[in-house]
Coordinates of C-alpha atoms in Angstrom, one line a residue:
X4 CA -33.3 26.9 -9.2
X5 CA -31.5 30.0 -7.9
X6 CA -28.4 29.6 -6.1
X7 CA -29.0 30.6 -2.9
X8 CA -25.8 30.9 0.0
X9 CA -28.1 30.0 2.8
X10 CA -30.1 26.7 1.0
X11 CA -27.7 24.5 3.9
X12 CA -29.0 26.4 6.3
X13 CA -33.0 26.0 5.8
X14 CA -33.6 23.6 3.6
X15 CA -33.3 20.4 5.4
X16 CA -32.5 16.6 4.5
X17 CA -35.0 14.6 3.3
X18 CA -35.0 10.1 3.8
X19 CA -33.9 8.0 0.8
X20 CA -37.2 6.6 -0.3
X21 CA -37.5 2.6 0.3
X22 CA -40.0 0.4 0.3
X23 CA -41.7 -0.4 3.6
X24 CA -39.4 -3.5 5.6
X25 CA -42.9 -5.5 6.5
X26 CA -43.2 -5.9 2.7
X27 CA -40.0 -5.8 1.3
X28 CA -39.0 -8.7 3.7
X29 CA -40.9 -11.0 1.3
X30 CA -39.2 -11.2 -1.8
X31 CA -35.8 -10.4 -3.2
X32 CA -36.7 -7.3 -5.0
X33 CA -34.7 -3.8 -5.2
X34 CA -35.6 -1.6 -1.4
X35 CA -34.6 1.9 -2.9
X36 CA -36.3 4.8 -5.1
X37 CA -35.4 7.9 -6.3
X38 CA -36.8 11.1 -5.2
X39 CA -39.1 13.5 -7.5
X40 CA -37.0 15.9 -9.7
X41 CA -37.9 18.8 -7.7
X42 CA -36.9 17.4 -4.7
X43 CA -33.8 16.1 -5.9
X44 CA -32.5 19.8 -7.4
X45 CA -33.4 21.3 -3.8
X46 CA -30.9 18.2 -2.0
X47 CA -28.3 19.5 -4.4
X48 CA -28.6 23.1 -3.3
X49 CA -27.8 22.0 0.2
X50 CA -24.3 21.4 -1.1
X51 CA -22.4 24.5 0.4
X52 CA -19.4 24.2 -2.9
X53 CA -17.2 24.8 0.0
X54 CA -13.7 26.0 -1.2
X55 CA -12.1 22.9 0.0
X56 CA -14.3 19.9 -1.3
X57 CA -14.0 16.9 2.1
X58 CA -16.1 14.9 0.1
X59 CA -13.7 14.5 -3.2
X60 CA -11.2 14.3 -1.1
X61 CA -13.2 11.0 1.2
X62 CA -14.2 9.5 -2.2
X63 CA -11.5 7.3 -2.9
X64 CA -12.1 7.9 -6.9
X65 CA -12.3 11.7 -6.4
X66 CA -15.8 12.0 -7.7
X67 CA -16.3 15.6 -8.5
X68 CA -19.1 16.1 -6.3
X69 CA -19.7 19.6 -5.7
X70 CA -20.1 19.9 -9.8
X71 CA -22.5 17.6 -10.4
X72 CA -24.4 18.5 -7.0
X73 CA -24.9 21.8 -8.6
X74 CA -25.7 20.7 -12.6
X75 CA -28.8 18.9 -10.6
X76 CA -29.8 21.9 -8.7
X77 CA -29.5 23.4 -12.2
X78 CA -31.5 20.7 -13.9
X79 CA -28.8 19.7 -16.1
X80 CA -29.2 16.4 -15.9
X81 CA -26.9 15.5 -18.9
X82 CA -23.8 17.5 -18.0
X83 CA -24.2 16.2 -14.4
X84 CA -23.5 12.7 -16.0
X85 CA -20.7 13.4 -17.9
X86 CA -19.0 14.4 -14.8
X87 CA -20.3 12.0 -12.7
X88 CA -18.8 9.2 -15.5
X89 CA -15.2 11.2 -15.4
X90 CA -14.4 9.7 -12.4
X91 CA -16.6 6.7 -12.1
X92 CA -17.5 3.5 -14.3
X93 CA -20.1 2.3 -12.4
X94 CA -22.3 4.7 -10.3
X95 CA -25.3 2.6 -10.3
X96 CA -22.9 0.4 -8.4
X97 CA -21.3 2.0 -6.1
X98 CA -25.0 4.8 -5.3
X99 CA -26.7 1.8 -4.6
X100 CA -23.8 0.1 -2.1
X101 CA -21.0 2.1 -1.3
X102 CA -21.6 3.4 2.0
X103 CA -20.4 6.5 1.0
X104 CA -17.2 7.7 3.0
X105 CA -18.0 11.4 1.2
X106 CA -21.1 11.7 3.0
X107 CA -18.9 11.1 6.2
X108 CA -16.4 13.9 5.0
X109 CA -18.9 16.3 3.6
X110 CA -18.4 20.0 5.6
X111 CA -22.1 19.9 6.6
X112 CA -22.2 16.6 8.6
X113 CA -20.0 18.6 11.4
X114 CA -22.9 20.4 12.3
X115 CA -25.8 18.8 10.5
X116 CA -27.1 16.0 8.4
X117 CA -24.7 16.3 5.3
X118 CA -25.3 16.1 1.6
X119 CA -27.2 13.1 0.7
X120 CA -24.4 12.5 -2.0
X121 CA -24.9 9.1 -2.9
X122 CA -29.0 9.3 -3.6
X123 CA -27.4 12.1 -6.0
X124 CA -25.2 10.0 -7.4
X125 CA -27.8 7.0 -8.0
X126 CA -30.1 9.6 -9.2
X127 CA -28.4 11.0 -11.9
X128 CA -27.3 7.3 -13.3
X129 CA -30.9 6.9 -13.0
X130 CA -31.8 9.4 -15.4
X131 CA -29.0 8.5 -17.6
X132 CA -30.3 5.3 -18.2
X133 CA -33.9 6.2 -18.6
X134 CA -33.0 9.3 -21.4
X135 CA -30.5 6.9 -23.2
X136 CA -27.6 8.9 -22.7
X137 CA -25.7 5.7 -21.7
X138 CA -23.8 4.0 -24.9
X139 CA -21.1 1.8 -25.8
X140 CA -17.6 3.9 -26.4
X141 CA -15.9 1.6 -28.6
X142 CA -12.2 3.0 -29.4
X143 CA -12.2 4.2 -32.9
X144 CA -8.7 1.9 -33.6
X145 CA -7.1 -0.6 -32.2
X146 CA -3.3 -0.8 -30.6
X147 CA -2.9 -4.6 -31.4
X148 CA -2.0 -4.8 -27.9
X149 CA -3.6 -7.6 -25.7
X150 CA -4.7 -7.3 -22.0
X151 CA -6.0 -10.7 -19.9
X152 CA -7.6 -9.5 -16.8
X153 CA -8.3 -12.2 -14.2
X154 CA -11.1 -11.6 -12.0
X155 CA -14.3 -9.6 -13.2
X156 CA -15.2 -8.1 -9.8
X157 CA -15.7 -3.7 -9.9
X158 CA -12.0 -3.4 -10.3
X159 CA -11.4 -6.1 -13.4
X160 CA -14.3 -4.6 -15.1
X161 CA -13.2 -1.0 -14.3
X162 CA -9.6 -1.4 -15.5
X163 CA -11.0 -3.4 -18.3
X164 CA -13.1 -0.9 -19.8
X165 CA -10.6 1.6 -19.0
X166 CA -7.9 -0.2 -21.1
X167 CA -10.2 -1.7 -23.8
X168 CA -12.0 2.6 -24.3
X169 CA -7.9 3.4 -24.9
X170 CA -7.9 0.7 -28.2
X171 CA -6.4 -2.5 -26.8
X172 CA -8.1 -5.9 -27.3
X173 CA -9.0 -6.9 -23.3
X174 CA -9.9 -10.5 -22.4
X175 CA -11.5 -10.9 -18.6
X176 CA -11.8 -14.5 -17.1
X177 CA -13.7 -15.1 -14.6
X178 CA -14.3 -18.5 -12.5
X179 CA -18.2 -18.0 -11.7
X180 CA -20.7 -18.5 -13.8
X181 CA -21.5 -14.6 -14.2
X182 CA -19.7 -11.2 -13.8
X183 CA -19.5 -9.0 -11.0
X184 CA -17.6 -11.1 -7.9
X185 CA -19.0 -10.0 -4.9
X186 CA -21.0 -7.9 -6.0
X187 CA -22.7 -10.5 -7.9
X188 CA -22.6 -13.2 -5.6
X189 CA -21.9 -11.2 -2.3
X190 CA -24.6 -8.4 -2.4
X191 CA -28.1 -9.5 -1.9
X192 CA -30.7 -8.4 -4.7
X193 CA -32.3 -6.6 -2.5
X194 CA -29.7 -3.9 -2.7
X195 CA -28.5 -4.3 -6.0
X196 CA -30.7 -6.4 -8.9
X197 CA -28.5 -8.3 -10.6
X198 CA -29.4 -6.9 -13.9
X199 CA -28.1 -3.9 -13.4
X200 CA -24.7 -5.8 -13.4
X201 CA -25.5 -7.5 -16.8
X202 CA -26.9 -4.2 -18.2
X203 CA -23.2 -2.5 -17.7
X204 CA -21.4 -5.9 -18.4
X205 CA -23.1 -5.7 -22.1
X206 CA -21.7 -2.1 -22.6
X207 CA -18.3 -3.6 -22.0
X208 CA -19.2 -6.2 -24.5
X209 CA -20.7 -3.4 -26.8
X210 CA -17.2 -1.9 -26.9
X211 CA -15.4 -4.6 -27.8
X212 CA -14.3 -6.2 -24.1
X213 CA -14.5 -10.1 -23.9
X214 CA -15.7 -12.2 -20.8
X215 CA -15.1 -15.5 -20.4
X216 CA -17.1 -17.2 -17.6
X217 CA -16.4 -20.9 -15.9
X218 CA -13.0 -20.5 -16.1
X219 CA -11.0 -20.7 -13.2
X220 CA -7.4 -19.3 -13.9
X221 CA -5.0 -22.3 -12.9
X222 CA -7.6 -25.0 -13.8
X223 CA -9.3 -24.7 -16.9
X224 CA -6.5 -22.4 -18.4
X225 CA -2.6 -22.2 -17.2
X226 CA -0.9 -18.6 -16.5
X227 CA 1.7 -19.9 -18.7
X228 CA -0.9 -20.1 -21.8
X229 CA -2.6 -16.7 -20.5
X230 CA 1.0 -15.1 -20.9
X231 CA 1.4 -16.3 -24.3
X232 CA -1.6 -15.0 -25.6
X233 CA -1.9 -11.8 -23.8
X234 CA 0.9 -8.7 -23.5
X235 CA 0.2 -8.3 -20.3
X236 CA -1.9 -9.5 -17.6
X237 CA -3.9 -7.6 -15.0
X238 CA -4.4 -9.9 -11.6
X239 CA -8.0 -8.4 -10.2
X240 CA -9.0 -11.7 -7.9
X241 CA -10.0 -9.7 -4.6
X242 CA -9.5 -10.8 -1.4
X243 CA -10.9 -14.1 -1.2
X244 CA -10.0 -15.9 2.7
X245 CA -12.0 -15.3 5.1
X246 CA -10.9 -14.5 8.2
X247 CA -12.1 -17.7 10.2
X248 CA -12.9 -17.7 14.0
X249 CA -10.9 -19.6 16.3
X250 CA -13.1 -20.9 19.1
X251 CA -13.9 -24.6 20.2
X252 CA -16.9 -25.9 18.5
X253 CA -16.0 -24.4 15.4
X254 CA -16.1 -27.9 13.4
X255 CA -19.4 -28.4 14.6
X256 CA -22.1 -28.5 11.4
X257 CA -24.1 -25.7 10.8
X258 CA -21.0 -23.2 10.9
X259 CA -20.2 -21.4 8.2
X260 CA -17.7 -18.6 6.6
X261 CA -20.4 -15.8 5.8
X262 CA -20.0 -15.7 2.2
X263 CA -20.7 -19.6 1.4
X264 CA -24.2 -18.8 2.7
X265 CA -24.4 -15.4 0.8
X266 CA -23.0 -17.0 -2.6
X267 CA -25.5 -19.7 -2.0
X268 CA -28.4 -17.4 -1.6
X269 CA -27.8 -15.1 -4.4
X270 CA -27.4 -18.4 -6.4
X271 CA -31.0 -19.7 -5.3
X272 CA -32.2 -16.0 -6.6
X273 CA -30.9 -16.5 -9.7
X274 CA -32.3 -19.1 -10.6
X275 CA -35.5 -18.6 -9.2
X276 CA -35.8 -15.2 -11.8
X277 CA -34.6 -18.0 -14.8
X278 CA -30.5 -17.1 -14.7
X279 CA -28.1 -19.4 -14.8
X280 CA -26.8 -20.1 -11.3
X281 CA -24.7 -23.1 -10.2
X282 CA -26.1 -25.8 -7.8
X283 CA -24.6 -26.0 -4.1
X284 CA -22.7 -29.3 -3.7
X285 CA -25.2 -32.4 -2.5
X286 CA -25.3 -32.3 1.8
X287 CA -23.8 -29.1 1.7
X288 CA -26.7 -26.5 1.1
X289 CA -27.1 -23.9 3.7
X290 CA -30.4 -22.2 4.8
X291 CA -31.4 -20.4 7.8
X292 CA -35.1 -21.7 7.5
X293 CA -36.9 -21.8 10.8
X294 CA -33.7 -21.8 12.5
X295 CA -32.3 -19.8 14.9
X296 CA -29.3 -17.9 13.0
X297 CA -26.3 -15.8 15.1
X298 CA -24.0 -13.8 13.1
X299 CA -20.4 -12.8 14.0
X300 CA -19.4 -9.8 12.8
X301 CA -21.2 -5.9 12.5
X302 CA -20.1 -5.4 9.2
X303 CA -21.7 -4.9 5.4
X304 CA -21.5 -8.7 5.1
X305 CA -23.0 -9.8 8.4
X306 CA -26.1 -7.3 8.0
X307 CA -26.4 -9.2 4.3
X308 CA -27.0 -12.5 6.1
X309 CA -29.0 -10.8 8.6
X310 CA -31.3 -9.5 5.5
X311 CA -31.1 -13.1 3.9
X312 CA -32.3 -14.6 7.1
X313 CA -35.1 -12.8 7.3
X314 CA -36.2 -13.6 4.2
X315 CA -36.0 -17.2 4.3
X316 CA -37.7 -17.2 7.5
X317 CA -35.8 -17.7 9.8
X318 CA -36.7 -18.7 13.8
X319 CA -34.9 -15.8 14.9
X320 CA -31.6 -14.1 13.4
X321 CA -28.9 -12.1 15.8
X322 CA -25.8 -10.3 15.3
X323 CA -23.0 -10.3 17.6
X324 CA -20.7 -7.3 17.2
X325 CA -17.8 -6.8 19.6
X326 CA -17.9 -3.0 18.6
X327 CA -19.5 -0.8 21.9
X328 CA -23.2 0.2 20.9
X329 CA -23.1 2.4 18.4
X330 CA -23.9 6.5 19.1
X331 CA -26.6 8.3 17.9
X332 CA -24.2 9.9 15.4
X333 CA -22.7 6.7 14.1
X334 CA -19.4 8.1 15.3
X335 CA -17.1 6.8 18.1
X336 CA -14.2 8.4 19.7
X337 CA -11.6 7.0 16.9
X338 CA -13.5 8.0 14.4
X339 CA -13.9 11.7 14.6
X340 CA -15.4 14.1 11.6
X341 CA -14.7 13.3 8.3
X342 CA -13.9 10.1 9.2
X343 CA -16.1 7.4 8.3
X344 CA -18.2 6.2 11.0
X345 CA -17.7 2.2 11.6
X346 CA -21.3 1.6 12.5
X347 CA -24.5 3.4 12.0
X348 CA -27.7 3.6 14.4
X349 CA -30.0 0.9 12.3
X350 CA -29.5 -0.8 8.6
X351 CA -31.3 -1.9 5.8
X352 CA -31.2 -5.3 7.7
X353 CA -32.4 -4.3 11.1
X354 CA -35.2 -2.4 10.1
X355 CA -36.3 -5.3 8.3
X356 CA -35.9 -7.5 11.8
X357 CA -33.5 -9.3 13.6
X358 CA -31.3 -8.3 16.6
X359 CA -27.9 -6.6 17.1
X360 CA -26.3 -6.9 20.1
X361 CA -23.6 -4.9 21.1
X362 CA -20.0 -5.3 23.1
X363 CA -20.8 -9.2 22.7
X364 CA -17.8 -11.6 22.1
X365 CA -18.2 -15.5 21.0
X366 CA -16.3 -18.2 23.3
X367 CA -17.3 -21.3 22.4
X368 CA -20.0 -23.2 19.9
X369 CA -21.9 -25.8 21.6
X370 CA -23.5 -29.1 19.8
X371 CA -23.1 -32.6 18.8
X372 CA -21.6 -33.1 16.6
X373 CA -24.0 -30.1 15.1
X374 CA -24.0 -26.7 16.4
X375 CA -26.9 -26.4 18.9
X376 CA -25.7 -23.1 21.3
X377 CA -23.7 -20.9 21.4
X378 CA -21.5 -19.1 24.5
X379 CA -20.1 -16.0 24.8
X380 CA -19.7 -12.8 27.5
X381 CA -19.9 -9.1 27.0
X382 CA -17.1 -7.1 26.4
X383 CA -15.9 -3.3 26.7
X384 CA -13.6 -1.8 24.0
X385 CA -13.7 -1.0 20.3
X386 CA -11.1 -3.3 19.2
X387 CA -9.8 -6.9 19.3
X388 CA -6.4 -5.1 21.2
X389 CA -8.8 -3.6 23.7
X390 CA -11.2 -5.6 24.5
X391 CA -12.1 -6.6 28.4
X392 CA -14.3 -9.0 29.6
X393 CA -17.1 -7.9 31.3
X394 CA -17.3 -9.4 34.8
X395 CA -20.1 -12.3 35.4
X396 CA -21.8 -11.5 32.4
X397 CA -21.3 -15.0 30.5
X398 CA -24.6 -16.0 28.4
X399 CA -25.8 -19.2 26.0
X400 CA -28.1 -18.6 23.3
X401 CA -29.5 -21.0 21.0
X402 CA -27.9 -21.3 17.4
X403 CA -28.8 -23.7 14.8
X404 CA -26.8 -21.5 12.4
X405 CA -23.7 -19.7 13.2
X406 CA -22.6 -17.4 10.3
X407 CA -18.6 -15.9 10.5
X408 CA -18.4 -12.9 8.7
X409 CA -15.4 -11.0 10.5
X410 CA -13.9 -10.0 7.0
X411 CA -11.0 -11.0 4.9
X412 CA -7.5 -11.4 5.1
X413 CA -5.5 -11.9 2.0
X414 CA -6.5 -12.8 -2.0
X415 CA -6.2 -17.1 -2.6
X416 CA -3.1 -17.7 -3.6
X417 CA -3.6 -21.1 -5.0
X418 CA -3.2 -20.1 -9.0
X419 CA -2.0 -17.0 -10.4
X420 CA -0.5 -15.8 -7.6
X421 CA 1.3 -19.4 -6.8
X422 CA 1.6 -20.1 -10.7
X423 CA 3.0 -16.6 -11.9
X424 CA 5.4 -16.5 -8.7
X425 CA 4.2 -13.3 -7.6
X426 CA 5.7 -11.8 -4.4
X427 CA 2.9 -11.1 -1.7
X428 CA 3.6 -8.9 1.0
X429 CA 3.5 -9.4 5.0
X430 CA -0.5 -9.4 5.0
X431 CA -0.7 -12.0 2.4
X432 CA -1.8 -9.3 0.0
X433 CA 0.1 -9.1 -3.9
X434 CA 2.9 -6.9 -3.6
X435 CA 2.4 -4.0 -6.5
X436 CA 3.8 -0.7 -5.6
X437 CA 2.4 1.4 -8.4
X438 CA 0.4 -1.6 -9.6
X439 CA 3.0 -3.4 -11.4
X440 CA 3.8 -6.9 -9.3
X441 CA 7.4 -8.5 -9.0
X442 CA 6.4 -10.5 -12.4
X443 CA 7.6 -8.2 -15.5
X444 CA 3.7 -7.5 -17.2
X445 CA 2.2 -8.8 -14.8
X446 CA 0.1 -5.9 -12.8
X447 CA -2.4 -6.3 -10.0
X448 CA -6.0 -3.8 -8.8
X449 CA -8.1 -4.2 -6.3
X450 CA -8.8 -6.1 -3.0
X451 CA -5.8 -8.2 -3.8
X452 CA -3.4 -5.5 -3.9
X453 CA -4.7 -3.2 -0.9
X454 CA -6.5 -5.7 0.7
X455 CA -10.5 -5.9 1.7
X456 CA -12.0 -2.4 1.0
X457 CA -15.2 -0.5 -0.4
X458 CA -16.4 -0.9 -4.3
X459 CA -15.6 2.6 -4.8
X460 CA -11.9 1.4 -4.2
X461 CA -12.1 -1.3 -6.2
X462 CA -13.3 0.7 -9.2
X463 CA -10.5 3.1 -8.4
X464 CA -8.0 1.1 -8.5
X465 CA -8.9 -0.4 -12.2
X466 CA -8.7 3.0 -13.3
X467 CA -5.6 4.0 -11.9
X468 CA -4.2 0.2 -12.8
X469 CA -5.5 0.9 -16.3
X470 CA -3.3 4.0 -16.8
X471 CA -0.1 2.3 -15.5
X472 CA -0.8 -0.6 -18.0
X473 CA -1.4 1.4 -20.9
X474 CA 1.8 3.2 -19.9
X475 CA 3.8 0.1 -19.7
X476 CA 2.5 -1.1 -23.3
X477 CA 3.0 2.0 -25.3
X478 CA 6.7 2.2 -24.3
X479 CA 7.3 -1.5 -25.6
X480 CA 5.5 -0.8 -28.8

């Protein structure tokens, strides 16, 4: 396709194909496509290769997206994946889940609907797969070095294949019974098959990287043993605690921390489809069955339960979001061009049913001794520092489940962090300037070093932790 100056300007953004909610709704499988060839190369001419690139600079791995924008346009389908994999481990991962912050920054959303980037992205990992251009990159010789990595979430398996690609022997233990972390156990199927996890996790193990499952750092092997049979160690355990909500009623049964019920759901997928999934503890399963769910929290992880809600059938299934309702353009005041916007008009989750409600705020769960109602009032303001009651508008609605999924505060520091001594900082999160922590070879990536974020940080992070650890291990060999 030619290059033409003024493709931005008349060729217009097309919808990411998905499958249709009424039908999707009933089973677990993956909701996105991937647009025709043809269409695809005229999406990438809408890129404007503007002279200074927003988007690299709002994707936190500095994906070089005006490049590979324009090797589609070109049809070059196999350059466009080199470039897309110098930056990125995983962009199956992060084009089918990141909600793309360069789409937000792209130069075209100040006046228009930007780039659609991340369909890009998925597409050309896509293709890669389909044509076989994806293989194992095994070092050609080893260091003799040894890396444990502790957690096997986007950043552990990022900074593992990073270190393992530059010859040393890299060991990754992880406490579940599979490897991914959240986005394993956190992210429905619906978004992201689970497969396409064990499909990269076996390149890793193709090039030589080792994953141990069931083994919880601190329990079924000490720090102590870990240091003697590693060089160094590479702390990659996210950020685990949940923030919890502090209202009466909160004891009542039938109220949750969001990701017990999304752990427990991906579990049941699992081993519906034949995979090995552990079984909830006896009298403490969690379903939202014919019940009437309320979620609390606007976020990623609150529409995830509002999706796994729907599916299981729930009576009814409503979100509570403090946030003021959204604009058509996603974007409030605070959060100007090429910031990203904090909410968007609909989700995958709302077009697939359920209600959001807007400038809502919980005050109190209601039950015996089980959670039966819940009461709240509306709210003005977009943050818990500005928030103002609304007069006289107080309101009960029923609640059989009540599902808390207002984000995360620090890693757990019961284990590695407690065993190895590590210094955390005021938020609770491992202090590691520079990813190296206060223990000599000990380094951390990820959620527990900067604290909740996106899986394109995470998988930035192992990369950049990689390159400081491979650093530190060369100059003591």
């Amino acid at each position: 396709m030619r290059r033409d100056p003024r493709s931005f300007m008349e060729l217009e953004r097309v919808p990411m194909p998905e499958r249709d909610p009424a039908e999707r709704v009933k089973d677990y499988s993956e909701i996105y496509g991937v647009l025709p060839e043809d269409e695809l190369r005229r999406q990438g001419a809408r890129c404007m290769d503007c002279g200074v690139p927003f988007c690299n600079n709002g994707c936190p791995l500095g994906n070089l997206i005006p490049d590979w924008n324009d090797l589609v346009r070109l049809g070059d389908w196999r350059a466009a994946i080199d470039q897309l994999h110098a930056t990125n481990n995983f962009p199956e991962f992060t084009g089918l889940v990141c909600p793309a912050p360069c789409e937000s920054a792209c130069v075209l959303d100040i006046i228009d609907a930007p780039v659609m980037i991340k369909q890009i992205e998925y597409s050309i990992i896509h293709r890669a797969f389909e044509e076989g251009w994806v293989v194992p990159e095994p070092p050609e010789t080893r260091t003799g070095k040894s890396v444990g990595v502790i957690g096997s979430g986007p950043a552990g398996m990022a900074v593992a294949q990073e270190l393992n690609r530059v010859g040393h022997t890299v060991v990754v233990y992880e406490r579940d019974e599979g490897v991914g972390g959240l986005v394993r156990f956190g992210v429905p199927d619906a978004k992201l098959e689970k497969w396409i996890i064990d499909r990269r996790a076996n390149q890793l193990v193709e090039e030589g990287v080792v994953f141990e499952c069931n083994v919880e750092v601190g329990t079924d092997v000490s720090t102590e043993e870990l240091r003697d049979r590693h060089d160094a160690l590479v702390v990659a355990i996210g950020s685990r605690v949940e923030r919890d909500l502090e209202v009466k009623g909160r004891d009542l049964d039938g109220v949750h921390f969001a990701m017990d019920y999304l752990y427990q759901r991906n579990r049941w997928v699992a081993k519906s489809e034949g995979r090995e999934a552990r079984e909830p503890e006896p009298g403490k399963e969690i379903t939202a069955a014919g019940k009437h769910v309320v979620v609390i929290g606007g976020g990623d992880t609150g529409m995830d339960c509002i999706s796994n809600a729907n599916r299981e059938g729930a009576a009814s299934a409503t979100l509570l979001d403090v946030y003021p309702e959204v604009p058509a353009d996603g974007r409030y005041e605070d959060t100007p061009w090429p910031l990203q916007p904090k909410r968007s008009p609909t989700t995958y989750a709302l077009d697939e049913g359920g209600e959001r409600l807007f400038g809502h705020q919980v005050l109190e769960l209601v039950g015996n001794g089980k959670v039966e109602a819940l009461r709240g009032q509306r709210v003005t303001g977009n943050s818990s520092r500005t928030l103002k009651p609304v007069p006289n508008s107080e309101f009960e609605m029923p609640a059989d489940l009540v599902l808390i999924a207002i984000g995360f505060v620090h890693p757990e520091t019961k284990g590695p962090i407690d065993e190895l001594g590590i210094e955390t900082d005021r938020r609770g999160n491992i202090r590691a300037n520079a990813f190296q922590t206060s223990v000599d070879g000990v380094f951390a990536a990820g959620d527990a070093r900067v604290g909740a974020s996106l899986i394109v940080t995470a998988i930035a992070e192992g990369r950049r932790c990689a390159r400081v650890v491979d650093r530190w291990l060369r100059e003591r060999a």
